[in-house]
mmCIF file of C-alpha atoms and ligand atoms in Angstrom:
data_model
loop_
_atom_site.group_PDB
_atom_site.id
_atom_site.type_symbol
_atom_site.label_atom_id
_atom_site.label_comp_id
_atom_site.label_asym_id
_atom_site.label_seq_id
_atom_site.Cartn_x
_atom_site.Cartn_y
_atom_site.Cartn_z
ATOM 1 C CA MET A 1 11.121 7.765 17.179
ATOM 2 C CA PRO A 2 8.789 10.694 16.725
ATOM 3 C CA ALA A 3 6.331 10.711 19.361
ATOM 4 C CA PRO A 4 2.697 10.432 18.452
ATOM 5 C CA ARG A 5 0.364 12.933 17.659
ATOM 6 C CA THR A 6 -2.990 12.895 19.136
ATOM 7 C CA ALA A 7 -4.550 9.748 16.965
ATOM 8 C CA PRO A 8 -7.254 11.227 14.200
ATOM 9 C CA ARG A 9 -10.329 9.570 15.085
ATOM 10 C CA THR A 10 -12.362 9.678 11.868
ATOM 11 C CA VAL A 11 -10.657 8.257 8.629
ATOM 12 C CA LEU A 12 -11.949 7.944 5.263
ATOM 13 C CA LEU A 13 -10.913 4.139 3.686
ATOM 14 C CA THR A 14 -11.828 4.158 0.316
ATOM 15 C CA GLY A 15 -11.424 0.913 -1.735
ATOM 16 C CA ALA A 16 -13.320 -0.259 1.230
ATOM 17 C CA ALA A 17 -14.980 -3.007 -0.438
ATOM 18 C CA GLY A 18 -11.509 -4.873 -1.863
ATOM 19 C CA GLY A 19 -9.478 -7.247 0.084
ATOM 20 C CA LEU A 20 -7.488 -5.014 2.241
ATOM 21 C CA GLY A 21 -10.305 -2.635 2.718
ATOM 22 C CA THR A 22 -12.024 -5.485 3.974
ATOM 23 C CA LEU A 23 -9.777 -6.309 6.331
ATOM 24 C CA MET A 24 -9.031 -3.188 7.754
ATOM 25 C CA ARG A 25 -12.668 -2.502 8.209
ATOM 26 C CA GLY A 26 -12.210 -5.217 10.964
ATOM 27 C CA LEU A 27 -9.076 -4.253 12.693
ATOM 28 C CA LEU A 28 -8.954 -0.524 12.887
ATOM 29 C CA PRO A 29 -11.988 0.675 14.283
ATOM 30 C CA ALA A 30 -10.407 -1.537 17.548
ATOM 31 C CA TYR A 31 -7.626 1.523 17.688
ATOM 32 C CA GLY A 32 -10.043 4.056 17.956
ATOM 33 C CA TYR A 33 -10.547 5.148 14.623
ATOM 34 C CA GLU A 34 -14.344 6.223 13.354
ATOM 35 C CA LEU A 35 -14.141 4.930 9.595
ATOM 36 C CA ARG A 36 -15.908 6.466 6.555
ATOM 37 C CA LEU A 37 -16.128 3.715 3.922
ATOM 38 C CA LEU A 38 -16.187 4.926 0.205
ATOM 39 C CA ASP A 39 -15.634 2.598 -2.770
ATOM 40 C CA MET A 40 -17.414 2.245 -6.412
ATOM 41 C CA ARG A 41 -18.651 -1.344 -5.019
ATOM 42 C CA PRO A 42 -21.641 -1.332 -2.481
ATOM 43 C CA ILE A 43 -20.514 -3.000 0.470
ATOM 44 C CA GLU A 44 -22.812 -5.274 2.419
ATOM 45 C CA GLY A 45 -23.960 -4.824 5.208
ATOM 46 C CA GLU A 46 -22.755 -1.070 5.639
ATOM 47 C CA PRO A 47 -25.566 0.932 4.200
ATOM 48 C CA ASP A 48 -23.625 4.365 5.200
ATOM 49 C CA ALA A 49 -20.211 3.606 3.047
ATOM 50 C CA ILE A 50 -20.532 5.954 0.240
ATOM 51 C CA THR A 51 -20.805 4.123 -3.052
ATOM 52 C CA ALA A 52 -19.019 6.284 -5.445
ATOM 53 C CA ASP A 53 -16.281 6.283 -8.422
ATOM 54 C CA LEU A 54 -12.732 8.222 -7.809
ATOM 55 C CA GLY A 55 -13.882 10.109 -11.241
ATOM 56 C CA ASP A 56 -16.672 12.114 -9.282
ATOM 57 C CA LYS A 57 -14.743 15.209 -7.832
ATOM 58 C CA LYS A 58 -18.284 16.414 -6.112
ATOM 59 C CA ALA A 59 -18.544 12.744 -4.457
ATOM 60 C CA LEU A 60 -14.900 12.922 -3.276
ATOM 61 C CA ARG A 61 -15.098 16.913 -1.747
ATOM 62 C CA GLU A 62 -17.757 15.546 0.335
ATOM 63 C CA ALA A 63 -16.300 12.304 1.199
ATOM 64 C CA VAL A 64 -12.761 14.041 2.528
ATOM 65 C CA ARG A 65 -15.223 16.715 4.384
ATOM 66 C CA GLY A 66 -14.781 16.484 8.383
ATOM 67 C CA VAL A 67 -12.528 13.631 8.267
ATOM 68 C CA ASP A 68 -9.243 13.554 10.006
ATOM 69 C CA ALA A 69 -6.983 11.536 7.824
ATOM 70 C CA VAL A 70 -8.027 9.114 4.404
ATOM 71 C CA ILE A 71 -6.217 6.393 3.912
ATOM 72 C CA HIS A 72 -6.214 5.618 0.273
ATOM 73 C CA LEU A 73 -6.583 1.809 -0.934
ATOM 74 C CA ALA A 74 -9.237 2.693 -4.084
ATOM 75 C CA GLY A 75 -8.028 1.673 -7.387
ATOM 76 C CA ILE A 76 -7.251 -0.845 -10.008
ATOM 77 C CA SER A 77 -4.826 -3.273 -7.807
ATOM 78 C CA LEU A 78 -3.417 -5.501 -10.702
ATOM 79 C CA GLU A 79 -2.329 -4.974 -14.528
ATOM 80 C CA SER A 80 -4.628 -3.531 -16.517
ATOM 81 C CA THR A 81 -4.660 -0.999 -19.922
ATOM 82 C CA PHE A 82 -2.598 2.540 -19.772
ATOM 83 C CA GLU A 83 -6.284 3.997 -20.086
ATOM 84 C CA LYS A 84 -7.663 2.023 -17.245
ATOM 85 C CA ILE A 85 -4.885 2.606 -14.893
ATOM 86 C CA LEU A 86 -4.801 6.401 -16.010
ATOM 87 C CA LYS A 87 -8.323 7.132 -15.206
ATOM 88 C CA ALA A 88 -8.661 5.042 -11.984
ATOM 89 C CA ASN A 89 -5.317 5.297 -10.331
ATOM 90 C CA ILE A 90 -3.665 8.298 -11.629
ATOM 91 C CA GLU A 91 -6.392 11.088 -11.891
ATOM 92 C CA GLY A 92 -8.365 8.992 -9.686
ATOM 93 C CA THR A 93 -5.797 9.710 -6.761
ATOM 94 C CA TYR A 94 -4.946 13.013 -7.895
ATOM 95 C CA ASN A 95 -8.626 13.891 -7.342
ATOM 96 C CA LEU A 96 -8.213 12.608 -4.156
ATOM 97 C CA TYR A 97 -5.686 14.517 -3.065
ATOM 98 C CA GLU A 98 -7.168 17.769 -4.798
ATOM 99 C CA ALA A 99 -10.849 17.126 -2.591
ATOM 100 C CA ALA A 100 -8.285 16.374 0.560
ATOM 101 C CA ARG A 101 -6.401 19.963 -0.012
ATOM 102 C CA GLU A 102 -10.059 21.801 -0.673
ATOM 103 C CA GLU A 103 -11.072 20.244 2.391
ATOM 104 C CA GLY A 104 -8.041 20.973 5.046
ATOM 105 C CA VAL A 105 -7.358 17.304 5.332
ATOM 106 C CA GLY A 106 -3.616 17.068 6.802
ATOM 107 C CA ARG A 107 -2.690 13.533 6.283
ATOM 108 C CA VAL A 108 -2.850 10.545 3.879
ATOM 109 C CA VAL A 109 -2.052 6.944 3.710
ATOM 110 C CA PHE A 110 -1.372 5.972 0.198
ATOM 111 C CA ALA A 111 -1.522 2.340 -0.558
ATOM 112 C CA SER A 112 1.868 2.422 -2.595
ATOM 113 C CA SER A 113 3.372 -1.075 -3.844
ATOM 114 C CA ASN A 114 6.470 -2.960 -4.357
ATOM 115 C CA HIS A 115 5.467 -3.032 -7.984
ATOM 116 C CA ALA A 116 6.467 0.990 -8.176
ATOM 117 C CA VAL A 117 10.247 -0.902 -7.911
ATOM 118 C CA GLY A 118 9.202 -4.181 -8.930
ATOM 119 C CA PHE A 119 12.157 -4.433 -11.649
ATOM 120 C CA THR A 120 14.448 -4.160 -8.542
ATOM 121 C CA PRO A 121 16.969 -7.346 -8.604
ATOM 122 C CA ARG A 122 16.101 -9.012 -5.509
ATOM 123 C CA PRO A 123 18.578 -9.672 -2.919
ATOM 124 C CA GLU A 124 21.200 -12.486 -3.479
ATOM 125 C CA GLY A 125 22.087 -15.523 -0.908
ATOM 126 C CA ASP A 126 20.049 -17.045 1.819
ATOM 127 C CA ALA A 127 17.794 -15.258 4.042
ATOM 128 C CA PRO A 128 18.090 -13.836 6.930
ATOM 129 C CA HIS A 129 20.132 -10.931 4.759
ATOM 130 C CA GLU A 130 22.372 -8.862 6.134
ATOM 131 C CA PRO A 131 20.792 -5.199 6.734
ATOM 132 C CA GLY A 132 23.469 -3.792 4.086
ATOM 133 C CA ALA A 133 22.161 -6.611 1.422
ATOM 134 C CA LEU A 134 18.308 -5.163 2.068
ATOM 135 C CA ILE A 135 16.513 -3.180 -0.785
ATOM 136 C CA PRO A 136 16.792 0.560 0.815
ATOM 137 C CA ILE A 137 13.639 2.715 0.684
ATOM 138 C CA ASP A 138 15.346 5.086 -1.548
ATOM 139 C CA THR A 139 16.472 2.349 -4.363
ATOM 140 C CA PRO A 140 15.693 3.935 -7.995
ATOM 141 C CA ARG A 141 11.791 3.554 -8.785
ATOM 142 C CA ARG A 142 11.854 0.274 -11.506
ATOM 143 C CA PRO A 143 8.091 0.257 -11.665
ATOM 144 C CA ASP A 144 7.136 -3.828 -13.315
ATOM 145 C CA THR A 145 3.476 -2.584 -15.219
ATOM 146 C CA PHE A 146 1.393 -0.055 -15.587
ATOM 147 C CA TYR A 147 -0.100 -0.549 -11.813
ATOM 148 C CA GLY A 148 3.354 -0.185 -10.790
ATOM 149 C CA LEU A 149 4.061 3.122 -12.868
ATOM 150 C CA SER A 150 0.691 4.301 -11.210
ATOM 151 C CA LYS A 151 1.886 3.832 -7.693
ATOM 152 C CA SER A 152 4.904 5.677 -8.798
ATOM 153 C CA PHE A 153 3.047 8.756 -9.930
ATOM 154 C CA GLY A 154 1.324 8.108 -6.162
ATOM 155 C CA GLU A 155 4.617 8.627 -4.635
ATOM 156 C CA ASP A 156 5.236 11.848 -6.659
ATOM 157 C CA LEU A 157 1.475 13.396 -6.444
ATOM 158 C CA ALA A 158 2.555 13.165 -2.818
ATOM 159 C CA GLN A 159 5.517 14.851 -2.617
ATOM 160 C CA PHE A 160 4.221 17.048 -4.536
ATOM 161 C CA TYR A 161 1.059 18.351 -1.822
ATOM 162 C CA TRP A 162 3.351 18.111 1.092
ATOM 163 C CA ASP A 163 6.143 20.432 -0.655
ATOM 164 C CA LYS A 164 3.192 22.984 -2.174
ATOM 165 C CA HIS A 165 0.311 22.462 -0.286
ATOM 166 C CA GLY A 166 1.890 20.871 3.612
ATOM 167 C CA LEU A 167 -0.468 17.776 2.984
ATOM 168 C CA GLU A 168 1.316 14.881 4.751
ATOM 169 C CA THR A 169 1.384 11.431 3.273
ATOM 170 C CA VAL A 170 2.870 8.274 4.456
ATOM 171 C CA SER A 171 3.498 5.973 0.757
ATOM 172 C CA VAL A 172 3.333 2.267 1.885
ATOM 173 C CA ARG A 173 5.076 0.173 -0.685
ATOM 174 C CA ILE A 174 3.194 -3.020 0.168
ATOM 175 C CA GLY A 175 4.229 -6.011 0.227
ATOM 176 C CA SER A 176 1.479 -8.934 -0.203
ATOM 177 C CA CYS A 177 -1.281 -8.167 2.821
ATOM 178 C CA PHE A 178 -3.166 -11.501 2.617
ATOM 179 C CA LEU A 179 -4.511 -14.209 5.837
ATOM 180 C CA GLU A 180 -1.365 -15.882 5.111
ATOM 181 C CA PRO A 181 1.315 -16.183 2.264
ATOM 182 C CA THR A 182 0.712 -18.075 -0.914
ATOM 183 C CA THR A 183 4.000 -18.225 -2.756
ATOM 184 C CA VAL A 184 7.707 -18.896 -1.570
ATOM 185 C CA ARG A 185 8.448 -15.093 -2.913
ATOM 186 C CA MET A 186 5.463 -14.007 -0.417
ATOM 187 C CA LEU A 187 7.567 -15.070 2.626
ATOM 188 C CA SER A 188 9.743 -12.283 2.033
ATOM 189 C CA VAL A 189 7.453 -9.521 1.539
ATOM 190 C CA TRP A 190 4.060 -10.771 2.991
ATOM 191 C CA MET A 191 2.538 -8.350 5.329
ATOM 192 C CA SER A 192 -0.275 -9.852 8.592
ATOM 193 C CA PRO A 193 -3.069 -8.075 8.600
ATOM 194 C CA GLY A 194 -2.381 -7.644 11.817
ATOM 195 C CA ASP A 195 1.064 -5.731 11.119
ATOM 196 C CA GLY A 196 -0.657 -3.912 8.304
ATOM 197 C CA ALA A 197 -3.068 -2.733 11.100
ATOM 198 C CA ARG A 198 -0.142 -1.271 13.035
ATOM 199 C CA LEU A 199 1.615 -0.089 10.053
ATOM 200 C CA PHE A 200 -1.848 2.465 8.950
ATOM 201 C CA HIS A 201 -2.094 3.025 12.964
ATOM 202 C CA ALA A 202 1.466 4.432 12.874
ATOM 203 C CA ALA A 203 1.304 6.206 9.955
ATOM 204 C CA LEU A 204 -1.574 7.876 11.237
ATOM 205 C CA THR A 205 -0.358 9.297 14.236
ATOM 206 C CA ALA A 206 3.044 10.065 13.890
ATOM 207 C CA GLU A 207 4.520 13.525 14.425
ATOM 208 C CA HIS A 208 5.506 15.420 11.165
ATOM 209 C CA VAL A 209 5.919 12.615 8.518
ATOM 210 C CA GLY A 210 5.836 15.119 5.488
ATOM 211 C CA HIS A 211 6.120 12.642 2.828
ATOM 212 C CA SER A 212 7.777 9.554 4.224
ATOM 213 C CA VAL A 213 7.770 6.445 2.154
ATOM 214 C CA VAL A 214 7.419 2.898 3.553
ATOM 215 C CA TYR A 215 8.162 -0.562 3.055
ATOM 216 C CA GLY A 216 4.946 -2.541 4.308
ATOM 217 C CA SER A 217 5.909 -6.016 5.500
ATOM 218 C CA SER A 218 6.229 -7.912 8.480
ATOM 219 C CA ALA A 219 9.422 -8.859 10.508
ATOM 220 C CA ASN A 220 9.567 -11.415 8.261
ATOM 221 C CA THR A 221 12.976 -13.849 8.427
ATOM 222 C CA ARG A 222 13.376 -14.019 4.800
ATOM 223 C CA LEU A 223 12.773 -10.336 4.117
ATOM 224 C CA TRP A 224 14.510 -8.501 1.146
ATOM 225 C CA TRP A 225 13.929 -5.018 2.101
ATOM 226 C CA ASP A 226 14.549 -1.867 4.575
ATOM 227 C CA LEU A 227 11.988 -1.864 7.258
ATOM 228 C CA SER A 228 13.960 1.333 9.065
ATOM 229 C CA THR A 229 11.614 4.251 7.495
ATOM 230 C CA ALA A 230 8.268 2.203 8.892
ATOM 231 C CA ARG A 231 10.047 1.459 12.251
ATOM 232 C CA ALA A 232 10.480 5.055 12.295
ATOM 233 C CA LEU A 233 6.723 5.919 12.354
ATOM 234 C CA GLY A 234 6.571 3.771 15.451
ATOM 235 C CA TYR A 235 5.726 0.569 13.630
ATOM 236 C CA GLU A 236 6.601 -2.572 15.315
ATOM 237 C CA PRO A 237 5.754 -5.611 13.365
ATOM 238 C CA GLN A 238 4.844 -8.799 15.644
ATOM 239 C CA ASP A 239 4.441 -11.513 12.600
ATOM 240 C CA ASP A 240 6.941 -13.276 10.817
ATOM 241 C CA SER A 241 6.257 -15.520 7.547
ATOM 242 C CA GLU A 242 8.916 -18.289 8.620
ATOM 243 C CA GLN A 243 5.939 -20.172 10.004
ATOM 244 C CA TYR A 244 4.480 -21.028 6.856
ATOM 245 C CA ALA A 245 7.826 -21.804 5.000
ATOM 246 C CA ALA A 246 8.397 -25.531 5.244
ATOM 247 C CA LYS A 247 5.013 -26.449 3.831
ATOM 248 C CA LEU A 248 5.072 -23.749 1.014
ATOM 249 C CA ILE A 249 9.065 -24.684 0.201
ATOM 250 C CA ALA A 250 7.888 -28.643 0.026
ATOM 251 C CA GLU A 251 5.033 -27.439 -2.268
ATOM 252 C CA GLN A 252 6.972 -25.368 -4.726
ATOM 253 C CA GLY A 253 10.439 -25.868 -4.562
ATOM 254 C CA GLU A 254 13.046 -22.847 -3.381
ATOM 255 C CA LEU A 255 13.494 -19.713 -5.329
ATOM 256 C CA ASP A 256 15.493 -20.341 -8.416
ATOM 257 C CA PRO A 257 17.873 -17.494 -9.355
ATOM 258 C CA GLU A 258 17.369 -18.783 -12.781
ATOM 259 C CA ASN A 259 13.708 -18.127 -13.372
ATOM 260 C CA PRO A 260 12.963 -14.783 -14.345
ATOM 261 C CA ASP A 261 9.938 -15.064 -12.471
ATOM 262 C CA HIS A 262 11.886 -14.934 -9.117
ATOM 263 C CA ALA A 263 14.631 -12.690 -9.829
ATOM 264 C CA CYS A 264 12.739 -8.931 -9.042
ATOM 265 C CA LEU A 265 11.610 -7.932 -6.317
ATOM 266 C CA GLY A 266 8.022 -7.583 -8.340
ATOM 267 C CA GLY A 267 8.752 -11.345 -9.036
ATOM 268 C CA ALA A 268 6.161 -12.741 -11.942
ATOM 269 C CA PHE A 269 4.369 -8.798 -12.459
ATOM 270 C CA VAL A 270 7.705 -7.839 -14.605
ATOM 271 C CA THR A 271 7.231 -11.559 -16.844
ATOM 272 C CA ASN A 272 3.273 -11.777 -16.872
ATOM 273 C CA PRO A 273 1.220 -9.792 -14.264
ATOM 274 C CA PRO A 274 -1.836 -10.596 -13.551
ATOM 275 C CA VAL A 275 -4.867 -8.491 -15.359
ATOM 276 C CA TRP A 276 -7.651 -6.972 -13.503
ATOM 277 C CA PRO A 277 -10.586 -8.546 -14.564
ATOM 278 C CA TYR A 278 -12.969 -5.030 -15.378
HETATM 279 N N1 NAD B 301 -3.257 -6.534 -0.776
HETATM 280 C C1 NAD B 301 -2.215 -6.008 -1.053
HETATM 281 O O1 NAD B 301 -1.684 -7.199 -1.004
HETATM 282 C C2 NAD B 301 -1.095 -4.920 -1.601
HETATM 283 C C3 NAD B 301 -0.298 -5.242 -2.153
HETATM 284 C C4 NAD B 301 0.188 -4.040 -3.180
HETATM 285 C C5 NAD B 301 -0.583 -2.474 -3.097
HETATM 286 N N2 NAD B 301 -1.906 -2.767 -2.579
HETATM 287 C C6 NAD B 301 -2.627 -1.659 -2.924
HETATM 288 O O2 NAD B 301 -3.337 -1.761 -1.489
HETATM 289 C C7 NAD B 301 -4.634 -1.233 -2.168
HETATM 290 C C8 NAD B 301 -5.922 -2.435 -1.547
HETATM 291 O O3 NAD B 301 -5.290 -3.191 -2.721
HETATM 292 P P1 NAD B 301 -6.652 -4.719 -2.334
HETATM 293 O O4 NAD B 301 -5.799 -5.956 -2.373
HETATM 294 O O5 NAD B 301 -7.621 -4.485 -1.407
HETATM 295 O O6 NAD B 301 -6.986 -4.582 -3.924
HETATM 296 P P2 NAD B 301 -8.810 -4.561 -3.947
HETATM 297 O O7 NAD B 301 -8.909 -4.986 -6.206
HETATM 298 O O8 NAD B 301 -9.404 -5.990 -3.422
HETATM 299 O O9 NAD B 301 -9.201 -3.341 -4.151
HETATM 300 C C9 NAD B 301 -9.666 -2.394 -4.434
HETATM 301 C C10 NAD B 301 -11.070 -1.744 -4.490
HETATM 302 O O10 NAD B 301 -10.768 -0.402 -4.922
HETATM 303 C C11 NAD B 301 -12.247 -0.232 -5.210
HETATM 304 N N3 NAD B 301 -11.861 0.232 -6.859
HETATM 305 C C12 NAD B 301 -11.530 0.494 -7.844
HETATM 306 N N4 NAD B 301 -11.644 1.563 -8.616
HETATM 307 C C13 NAD B 301 -12.171 2.320 -8.280
HETATM 308 C C14 NAD B 301 -12.204 3.971 -8.596
HETATM 309 N N5 NAD B 301 -12.136 4.296 -9.504
HETATM 310 N N6 NAD B 301 -13.223 4.205 -7.546
HETATM 311 C C15 NAD B 301 -13.581 3.696 -6.526
HETATM 312 N N7 NAD B 301 -13.188 2.764 -6.126
HETATM 313 C C16 NAD B 301 -12.442 1.885 -6.864
HETATM 314 C C17 NAD B 301 -12.432 -1.629 -5.662
HETATM 315 O O11 NAD B 301 -13.823 -1.728 -6.156
HETATM 316 C C18 NAD B 301 -12.228 -2.636 -4.670
HETATM 317 O O12 NAD B 301 -12.998 -2.349 -3.603
HETATM 318 C C19 NAD B 301 -4.971 -1.103 -3.191
HETATM 319 O O13 NAD B 301 -4.245 0.237 -4.163
HETATM 320 C C20 NAD B 301 -3.230 -1.920 -4.578
HETATM 321 O O14 NAD B 301 -3.131 -1.312 -4.804
HETATM 322 C C21 NAD B 301 -2.313 -3.698 -1.963
#
């Protein structure tokens, strides 16, 4: 396990008004971080937050100036038109990386997604799965949406900025980070908010990450993917979705191998993805 480097103190949190951003605003200060917040939407109760779009290069440059690291959550988090995804997630992430490079920021934690590999068939059979049956981190990318495609791009962009400019990134293929899992599929990919904060902290403090790609979830009994690259950062998940399993399965039934919504890692994103409302 890599030795933890000195924890970066000041961290820019983009997408700070969103669901995950709100959870992390609550949890990360306990690890000693001073958070600088950015979102295109104002954040209630946070008068110092930067209200800026990822298209505003000048604002991004000022936002990253002097921070030790960036947690990049901002962007369209569901399916949308290619044009909107291109602007927010592809050009926006490029703008963020350019600003970080220009200001000498050493590390980004990038919110990638399971939807970068969403068409990957989920492990068959009963959980818990043998380690060999888990989806490896180097499984070929199989985006399930334009949204997933933009996360694939973000991972490649991160690799490029490491190889070309020495800017480190941990790309976290987040499963579902909510207070509780709400579907039977989520039992396999759920990341508790507490484990999310543990994983982001590990991604900010591990030594020599280069560009590392990790799956982001708790240590779920029904896990579908291999957490070893996340654990190699020093991440030790504390939670397991199994406490919610009986109730969710009673309400929704077990996953059905004949149902296309249940066949792949990306769930319903492969068939009928939820659409970004704006
Ligand atoms: N929550 C999850 O379980 C989950 C799972 C996989 C990946 N992710 C990724 O993590 C990140 C956060 O997810 P979330 O659930 O909090 O999403 P969210 O939609 O709640 O939050 C995204 C935030 O980004 C902001 N934003 C969107 N476009 C922007 C732009 N052009 N400029 C500035 N801000 C912009 C929005 O205003 C919003 O506050 C996203 O990148 C998402 O794709 C989240």
